mmCIF file of C-alpha atoms in Angstrom:
data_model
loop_
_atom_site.group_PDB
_atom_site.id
_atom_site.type_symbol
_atom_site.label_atom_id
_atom_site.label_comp_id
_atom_site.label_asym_id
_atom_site.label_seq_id
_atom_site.Cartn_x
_atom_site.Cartn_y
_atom_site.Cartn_z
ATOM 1 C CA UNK A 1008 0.000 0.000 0.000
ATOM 2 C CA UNK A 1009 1.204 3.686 -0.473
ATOM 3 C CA UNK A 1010 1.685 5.673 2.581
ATOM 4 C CA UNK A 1011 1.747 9.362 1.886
ATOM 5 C CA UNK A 1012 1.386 10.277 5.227
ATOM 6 C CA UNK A 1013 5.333 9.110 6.284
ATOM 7 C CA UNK A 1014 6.774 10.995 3.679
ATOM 8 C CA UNK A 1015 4.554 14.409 4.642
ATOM 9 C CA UNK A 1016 4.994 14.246 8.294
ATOM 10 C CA UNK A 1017 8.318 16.010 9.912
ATOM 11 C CA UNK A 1018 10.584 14.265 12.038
ATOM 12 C CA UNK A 1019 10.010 14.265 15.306
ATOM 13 C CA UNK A 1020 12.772 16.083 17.698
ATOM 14 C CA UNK A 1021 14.490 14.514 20.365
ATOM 15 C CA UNK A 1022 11.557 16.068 22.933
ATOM 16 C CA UNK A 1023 9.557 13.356 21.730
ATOM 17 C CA UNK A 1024 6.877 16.200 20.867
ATOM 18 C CA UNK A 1025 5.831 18.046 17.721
ATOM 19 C CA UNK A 1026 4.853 21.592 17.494
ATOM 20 C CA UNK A 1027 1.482 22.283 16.191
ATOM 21 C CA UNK A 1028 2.944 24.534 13.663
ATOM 22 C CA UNK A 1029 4.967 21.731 12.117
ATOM 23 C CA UNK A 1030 2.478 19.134 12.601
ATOM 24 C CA UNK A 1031 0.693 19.967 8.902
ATOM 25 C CA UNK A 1032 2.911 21.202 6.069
ATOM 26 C CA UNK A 1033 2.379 25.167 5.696
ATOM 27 C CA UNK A 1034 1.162 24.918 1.616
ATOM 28 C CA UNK A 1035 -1.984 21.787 3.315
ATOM 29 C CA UNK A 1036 -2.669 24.277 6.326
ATOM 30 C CA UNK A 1037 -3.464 27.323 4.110
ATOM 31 C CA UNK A 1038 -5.147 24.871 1.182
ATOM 32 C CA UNK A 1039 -7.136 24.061 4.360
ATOM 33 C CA UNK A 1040 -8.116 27.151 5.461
ATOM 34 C CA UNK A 1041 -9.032 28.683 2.279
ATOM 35 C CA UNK A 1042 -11.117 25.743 0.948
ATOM 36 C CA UNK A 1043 -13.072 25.555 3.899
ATOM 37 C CA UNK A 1044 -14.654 28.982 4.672
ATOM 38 C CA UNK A 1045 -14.891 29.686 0.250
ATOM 39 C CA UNK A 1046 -17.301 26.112 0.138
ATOM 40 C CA UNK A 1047 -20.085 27.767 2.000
ATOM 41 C CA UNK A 1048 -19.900 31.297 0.113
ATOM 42 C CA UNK A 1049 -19.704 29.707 -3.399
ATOM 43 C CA UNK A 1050 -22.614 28.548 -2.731
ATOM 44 C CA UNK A 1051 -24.669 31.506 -1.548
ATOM 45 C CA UNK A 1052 -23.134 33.885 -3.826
ATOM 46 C CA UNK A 1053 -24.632 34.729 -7.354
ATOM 47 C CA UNK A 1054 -22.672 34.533 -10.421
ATOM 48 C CA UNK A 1055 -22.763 37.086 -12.642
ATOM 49 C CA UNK A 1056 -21.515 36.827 -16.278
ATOM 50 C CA UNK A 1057 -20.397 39.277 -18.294
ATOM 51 C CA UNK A 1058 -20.176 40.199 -22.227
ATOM 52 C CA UNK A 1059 -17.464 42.169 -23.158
ATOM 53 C CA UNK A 1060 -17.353 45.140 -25.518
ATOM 54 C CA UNK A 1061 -16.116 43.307 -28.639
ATOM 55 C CA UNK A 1062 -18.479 40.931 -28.325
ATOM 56 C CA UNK A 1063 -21.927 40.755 -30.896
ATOM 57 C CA UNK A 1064 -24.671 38.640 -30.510
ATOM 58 C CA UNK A 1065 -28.017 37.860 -33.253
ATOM 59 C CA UNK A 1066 -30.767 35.845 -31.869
ATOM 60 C CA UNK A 1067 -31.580 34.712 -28.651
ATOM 61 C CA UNK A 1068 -30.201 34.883 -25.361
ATOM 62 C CA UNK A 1069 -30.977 33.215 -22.190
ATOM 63 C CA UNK A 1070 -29.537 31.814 -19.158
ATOM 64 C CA UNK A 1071 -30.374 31.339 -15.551
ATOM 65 C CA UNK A 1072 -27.512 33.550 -14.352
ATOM 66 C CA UNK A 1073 -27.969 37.210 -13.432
ATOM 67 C CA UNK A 1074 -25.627 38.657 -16.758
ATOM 68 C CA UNK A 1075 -24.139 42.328 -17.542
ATOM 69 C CA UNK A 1076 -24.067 43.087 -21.290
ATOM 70 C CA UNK A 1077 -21.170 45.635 -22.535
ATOM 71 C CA UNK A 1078 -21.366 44.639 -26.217
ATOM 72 C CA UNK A 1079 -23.795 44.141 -28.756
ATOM 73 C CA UNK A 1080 -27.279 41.890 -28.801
ATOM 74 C CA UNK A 1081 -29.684 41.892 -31.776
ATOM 75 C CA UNK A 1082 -32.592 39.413 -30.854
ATOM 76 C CA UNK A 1083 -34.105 38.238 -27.978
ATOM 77 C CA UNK A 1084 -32.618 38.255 -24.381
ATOM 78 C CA UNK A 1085 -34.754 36.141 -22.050
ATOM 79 C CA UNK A 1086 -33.689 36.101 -17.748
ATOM 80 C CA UNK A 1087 -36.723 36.155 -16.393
ATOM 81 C CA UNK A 1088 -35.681 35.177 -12.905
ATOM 82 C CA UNK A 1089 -32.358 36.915 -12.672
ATOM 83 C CA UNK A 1090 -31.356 40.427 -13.328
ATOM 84 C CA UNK A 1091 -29.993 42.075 -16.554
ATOM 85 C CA UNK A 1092 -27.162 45.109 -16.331
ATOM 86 C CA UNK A 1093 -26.891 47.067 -20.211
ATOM 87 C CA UNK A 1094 -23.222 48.767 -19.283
ATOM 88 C CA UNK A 1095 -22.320 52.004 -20.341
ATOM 89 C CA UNK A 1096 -21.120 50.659 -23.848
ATOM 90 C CA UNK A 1097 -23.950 48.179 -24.243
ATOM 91 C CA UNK A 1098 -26.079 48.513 -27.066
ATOM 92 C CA UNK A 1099 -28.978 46.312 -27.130
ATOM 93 C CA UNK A 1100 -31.936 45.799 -30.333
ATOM 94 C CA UNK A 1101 -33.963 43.149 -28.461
ATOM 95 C CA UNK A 1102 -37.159 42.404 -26.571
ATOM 96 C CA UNK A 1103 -36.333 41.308 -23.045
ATOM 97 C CA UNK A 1104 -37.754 40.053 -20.372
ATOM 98 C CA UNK A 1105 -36.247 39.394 -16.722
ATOM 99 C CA UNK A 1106 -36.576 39.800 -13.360
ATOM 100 C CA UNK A 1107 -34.517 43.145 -12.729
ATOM 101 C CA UNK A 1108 -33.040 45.107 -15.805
ATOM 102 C CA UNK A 1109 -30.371 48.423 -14.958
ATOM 103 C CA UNK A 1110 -30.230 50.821 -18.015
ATOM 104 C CA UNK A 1111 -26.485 52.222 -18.417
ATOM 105 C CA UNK A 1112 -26.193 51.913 -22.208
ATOM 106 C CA UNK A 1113 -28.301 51.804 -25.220
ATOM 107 C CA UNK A 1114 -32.005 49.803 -25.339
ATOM 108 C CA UNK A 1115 -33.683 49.573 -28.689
ATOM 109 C CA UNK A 1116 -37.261 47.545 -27.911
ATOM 110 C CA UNK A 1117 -39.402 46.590 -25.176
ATOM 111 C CA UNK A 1118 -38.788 45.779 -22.236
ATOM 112 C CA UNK A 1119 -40.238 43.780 -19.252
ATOM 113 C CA UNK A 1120 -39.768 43.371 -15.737
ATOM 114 C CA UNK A 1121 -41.344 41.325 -13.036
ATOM 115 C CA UNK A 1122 -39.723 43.345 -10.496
ATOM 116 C CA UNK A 1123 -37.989 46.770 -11.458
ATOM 117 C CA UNK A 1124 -36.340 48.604 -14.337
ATOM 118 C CA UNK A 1125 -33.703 51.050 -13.368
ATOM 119 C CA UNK A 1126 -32.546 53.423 -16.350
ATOM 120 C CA UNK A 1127 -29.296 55.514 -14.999
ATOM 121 C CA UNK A 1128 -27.644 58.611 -15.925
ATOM 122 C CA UNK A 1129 -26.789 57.692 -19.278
ATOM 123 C CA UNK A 1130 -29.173 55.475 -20.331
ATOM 124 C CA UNK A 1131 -31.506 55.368 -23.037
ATOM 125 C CA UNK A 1132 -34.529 53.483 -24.405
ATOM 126 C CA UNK A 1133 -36.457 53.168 -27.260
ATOM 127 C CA UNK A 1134 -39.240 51.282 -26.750
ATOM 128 C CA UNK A 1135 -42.084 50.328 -24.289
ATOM 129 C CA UNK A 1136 -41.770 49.437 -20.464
ATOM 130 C CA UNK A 1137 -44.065 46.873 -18.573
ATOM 131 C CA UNK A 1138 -42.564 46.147 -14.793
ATOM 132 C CA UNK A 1139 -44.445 47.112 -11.118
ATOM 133 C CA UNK A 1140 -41.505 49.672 -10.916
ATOM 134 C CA UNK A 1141 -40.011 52.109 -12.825
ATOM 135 C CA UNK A 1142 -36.971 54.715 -12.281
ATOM 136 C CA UNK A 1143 -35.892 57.337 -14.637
ATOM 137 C CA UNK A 1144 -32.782 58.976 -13.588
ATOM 138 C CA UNK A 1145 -31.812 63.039 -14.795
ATOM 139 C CA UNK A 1146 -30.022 62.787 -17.599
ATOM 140 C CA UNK A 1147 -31.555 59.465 -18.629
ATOM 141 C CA UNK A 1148 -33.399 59.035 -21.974
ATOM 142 C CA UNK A 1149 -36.517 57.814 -22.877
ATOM 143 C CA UNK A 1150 -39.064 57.052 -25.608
ATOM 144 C CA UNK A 1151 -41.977 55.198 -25.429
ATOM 145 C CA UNK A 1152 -45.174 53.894 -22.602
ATOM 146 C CA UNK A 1153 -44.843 52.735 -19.507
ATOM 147 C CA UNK A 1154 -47.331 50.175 -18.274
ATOM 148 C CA UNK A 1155 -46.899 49.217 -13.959
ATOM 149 C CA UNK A 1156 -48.664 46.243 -13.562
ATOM 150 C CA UNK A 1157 -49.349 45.166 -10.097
ATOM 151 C CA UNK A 1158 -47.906 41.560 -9.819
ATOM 152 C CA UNK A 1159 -50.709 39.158 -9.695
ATOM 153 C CA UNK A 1160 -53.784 41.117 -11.186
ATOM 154 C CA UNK A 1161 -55.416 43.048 -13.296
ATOM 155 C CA UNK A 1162 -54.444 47.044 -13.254
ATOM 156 C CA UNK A 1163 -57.122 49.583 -12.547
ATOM 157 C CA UNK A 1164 -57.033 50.815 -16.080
ATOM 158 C CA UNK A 1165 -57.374 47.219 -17.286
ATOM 159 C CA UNK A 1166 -60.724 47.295 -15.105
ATOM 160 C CA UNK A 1167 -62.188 50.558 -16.242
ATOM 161 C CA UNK A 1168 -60.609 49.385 -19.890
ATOM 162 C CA UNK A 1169 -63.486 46.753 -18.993
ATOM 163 C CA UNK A 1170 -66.483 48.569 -17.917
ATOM 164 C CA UNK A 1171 -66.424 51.830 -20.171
ATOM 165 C CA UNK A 1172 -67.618 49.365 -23.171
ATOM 166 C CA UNK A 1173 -70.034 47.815 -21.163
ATOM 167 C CA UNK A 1174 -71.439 51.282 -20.059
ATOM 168 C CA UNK A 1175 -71.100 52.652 -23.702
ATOM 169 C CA UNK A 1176 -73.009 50.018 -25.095
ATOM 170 C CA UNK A 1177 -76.502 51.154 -24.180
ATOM 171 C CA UNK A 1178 -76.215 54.637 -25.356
ATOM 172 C CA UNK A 1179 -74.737 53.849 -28.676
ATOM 173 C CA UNK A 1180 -77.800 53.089 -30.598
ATOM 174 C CA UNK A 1181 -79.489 56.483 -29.853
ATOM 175 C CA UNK A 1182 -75.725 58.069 -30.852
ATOM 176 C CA UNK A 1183 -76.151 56.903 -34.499
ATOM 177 C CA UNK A 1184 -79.417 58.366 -35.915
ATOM 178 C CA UNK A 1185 -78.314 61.653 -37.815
ATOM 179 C CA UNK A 1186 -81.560 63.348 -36.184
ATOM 180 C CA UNK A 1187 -80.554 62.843 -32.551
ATOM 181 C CA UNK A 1188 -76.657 63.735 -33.258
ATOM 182 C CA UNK A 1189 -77.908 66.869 -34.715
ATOM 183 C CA UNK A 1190 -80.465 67.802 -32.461
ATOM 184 C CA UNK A 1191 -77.648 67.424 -29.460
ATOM 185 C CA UNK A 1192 -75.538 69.017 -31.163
ATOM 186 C CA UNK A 1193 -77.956 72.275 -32.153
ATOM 187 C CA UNK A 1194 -79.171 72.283 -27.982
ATOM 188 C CA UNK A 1195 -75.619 72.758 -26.563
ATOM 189 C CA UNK A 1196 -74.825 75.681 -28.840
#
């Protein structure tokens, strides 16, 4: 059998005992140390990927990973339970969808957000929003609607979207003879 162990271990001095700082070999006591405490974190922590500045990208793009985008995506970009950085060089044509999406760079489409959509300073987009919340910094740019659903139901405007044709459809059929549209009309003046 191999013994490893023998070959690691210092001799022992005359004392007959071995000091604790010569019991393990310095390069296994800080391999030791350092594994340990990192095993836990690695686990806990989020990875974040990033796309560099050279890099271009047509068609889809999705992952389970939160990711920061410095180059160029033409497509789709789909994250929709992690969150999505556009950096300061990042120009993006795409429709996307994720959980959290931070403006720095350049948007081109809509976008959508089940929990916020941050565009900074510098930021631009082009398109329409849909997310619960919604912040424009000065200096940001912006084109387009903005629709703040409330997670989970129907918005208010969806509701009254809902009963103004139900209330307009009574009074429509008196609206379209000529005579009554001119005879309202000729009282108000």
């Amino acid at each position: 059998m191999w013994k490893r162990d023998e070959a690691v271990k210092p001799t022992v001095p005359a004392g007959g005992s071995v000091p604790a700082s010569t019991a393990v070999p310095p390069a296994a006591e800080a391999a030791r140390t350092h594994s340990a405490p990192s095993e836990p974190q690695r686990g806990m922590e989020k990875t974040t990927v990033n796309i560099g500045k050279s890099v271009v990208i047509k068609g889809e793009l999705s992952g389970s990973e939160d990711l920061t985008i410095e180059g160029q995506v033409d497509g789709k970009i789909e994250l929709r339970q992690n969150v999505l950085t556009i950096g300061p060089n990042g120009k993006i044509k795409a429709q996307v969808f994720a959980k959290s999406v931070v403006i720095l760079g350049e948007v081109t489409g809509n976008v959508t957000a089940s929990e916020k959509v941050d565009i900074r300073d510098n930021g631009s987009v082009d398109g329409d929003i849909a997310a619960p919340r919604v912040a424009i910094a000065e200096g940001a740019h912006f084109r387009g609607s903005i629709d703040m659903q409330r997670p989970g139901g129907p918005t208010k405007a969806a509701d009254k979207a809902e009963s103004k044709p139900a209330a307009a459809a009574p009074s429509q059929p008196a609206a379209t003879t000529p005579a009554t549209s001119g005879a309202t009309a000729g009282a108000s003046r």
